[in-house]
Tab-separated table of C-alpha atoms in Angstrom:
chain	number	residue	atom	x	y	z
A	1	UNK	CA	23.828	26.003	-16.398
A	2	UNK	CA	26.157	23.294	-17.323
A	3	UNK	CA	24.966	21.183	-20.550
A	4	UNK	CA	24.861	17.578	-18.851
A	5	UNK	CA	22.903	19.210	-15.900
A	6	UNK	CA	20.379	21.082	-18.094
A	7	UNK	CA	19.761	17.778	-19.422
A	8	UNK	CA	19.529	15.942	-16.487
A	9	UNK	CA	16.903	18.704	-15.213
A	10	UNK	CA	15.403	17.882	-18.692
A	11	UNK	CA	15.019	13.775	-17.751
A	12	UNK	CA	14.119	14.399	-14.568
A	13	UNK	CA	11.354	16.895	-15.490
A	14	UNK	CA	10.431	14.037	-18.529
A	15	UNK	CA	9.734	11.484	-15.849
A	16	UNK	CA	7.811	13.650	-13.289
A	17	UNK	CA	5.288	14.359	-15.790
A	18	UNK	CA	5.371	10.639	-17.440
A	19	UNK	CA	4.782	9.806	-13.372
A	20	UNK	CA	1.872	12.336	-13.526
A	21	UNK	CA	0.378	11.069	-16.614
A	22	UNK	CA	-0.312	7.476	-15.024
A	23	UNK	CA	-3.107	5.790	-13.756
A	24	UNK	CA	-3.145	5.736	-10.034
A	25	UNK	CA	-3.265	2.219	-8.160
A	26	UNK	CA	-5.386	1.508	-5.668
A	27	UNK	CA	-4.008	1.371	-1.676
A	28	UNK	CA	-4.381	-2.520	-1.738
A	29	UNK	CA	-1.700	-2.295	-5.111
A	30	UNK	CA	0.429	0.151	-3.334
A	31	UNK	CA	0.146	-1.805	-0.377
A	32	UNK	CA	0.912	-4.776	-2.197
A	33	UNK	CA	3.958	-3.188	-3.789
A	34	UNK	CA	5.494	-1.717	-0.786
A	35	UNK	CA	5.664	-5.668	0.935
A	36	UNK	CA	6.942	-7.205	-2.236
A	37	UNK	CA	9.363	-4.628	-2.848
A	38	UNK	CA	10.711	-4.152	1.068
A	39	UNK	CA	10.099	-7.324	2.059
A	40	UNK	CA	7.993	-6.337	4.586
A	41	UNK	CA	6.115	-9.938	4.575
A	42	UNK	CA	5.887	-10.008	8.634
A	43	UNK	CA	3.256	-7.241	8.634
A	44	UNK	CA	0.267	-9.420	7.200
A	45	UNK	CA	-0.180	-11.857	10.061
A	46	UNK	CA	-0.674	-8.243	12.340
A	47	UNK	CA	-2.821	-7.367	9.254
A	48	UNK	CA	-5.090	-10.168	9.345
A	49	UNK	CA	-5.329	-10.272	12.738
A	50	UNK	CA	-6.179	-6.437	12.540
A	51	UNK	CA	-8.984	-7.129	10.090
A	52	UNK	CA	-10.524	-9.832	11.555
A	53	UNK	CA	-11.354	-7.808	14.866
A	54	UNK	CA	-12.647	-5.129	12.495
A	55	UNK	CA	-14.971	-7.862	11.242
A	56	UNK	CA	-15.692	-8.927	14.826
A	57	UNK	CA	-16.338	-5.589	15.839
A	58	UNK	CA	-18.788	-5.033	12.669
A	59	UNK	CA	-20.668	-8.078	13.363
A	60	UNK	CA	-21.451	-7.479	16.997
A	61	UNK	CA	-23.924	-5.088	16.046
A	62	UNK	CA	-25.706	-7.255	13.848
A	63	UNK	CA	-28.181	-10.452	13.974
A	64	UNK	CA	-24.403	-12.743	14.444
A	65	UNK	CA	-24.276	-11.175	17.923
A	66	UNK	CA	-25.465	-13.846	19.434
A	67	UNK	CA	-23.740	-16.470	17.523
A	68	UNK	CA	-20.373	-14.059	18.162
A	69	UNK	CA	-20.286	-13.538	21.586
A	70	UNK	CA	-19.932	-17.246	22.383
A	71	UNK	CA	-16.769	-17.588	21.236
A	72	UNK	CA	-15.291	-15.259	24.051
């Protein structure tokens, strides 16, 4: 193998395991990341919305029932 490949094999085998070594974030971080890094910013209005008819949805089967189903 050629010397200046070797040592790139070297580096990139250095940061794998220096990758390996870290703490893993949580999904929010990562998710977090991945907008501020792509610019992805037009996926949290479709997020919140997404959330808030998860919380809907929770909430219908619990004493707010009736204080939920009002509003449709």
């Amino acid at each position: 193998m050629e010397p200046d490949r070797k040592q790139s094999h070297e580096s990139q085998a250095e940061d794998f395991a220096r990758a390996a070594r870290q703490q893993r974030t949580s999904l929010i971080a990562e998710f977090w990341d991945f907008l501020k890094h792509n610019k992805k910013w037009w996926l949290l209005p479709i997020l919140f919305f997404l959330l808030g008819i998860g919380l809907l949805i929770a909430l219908a089967g619990t004493g707010a029932a009736p204080f939920i189903y009002p509003l449709f």
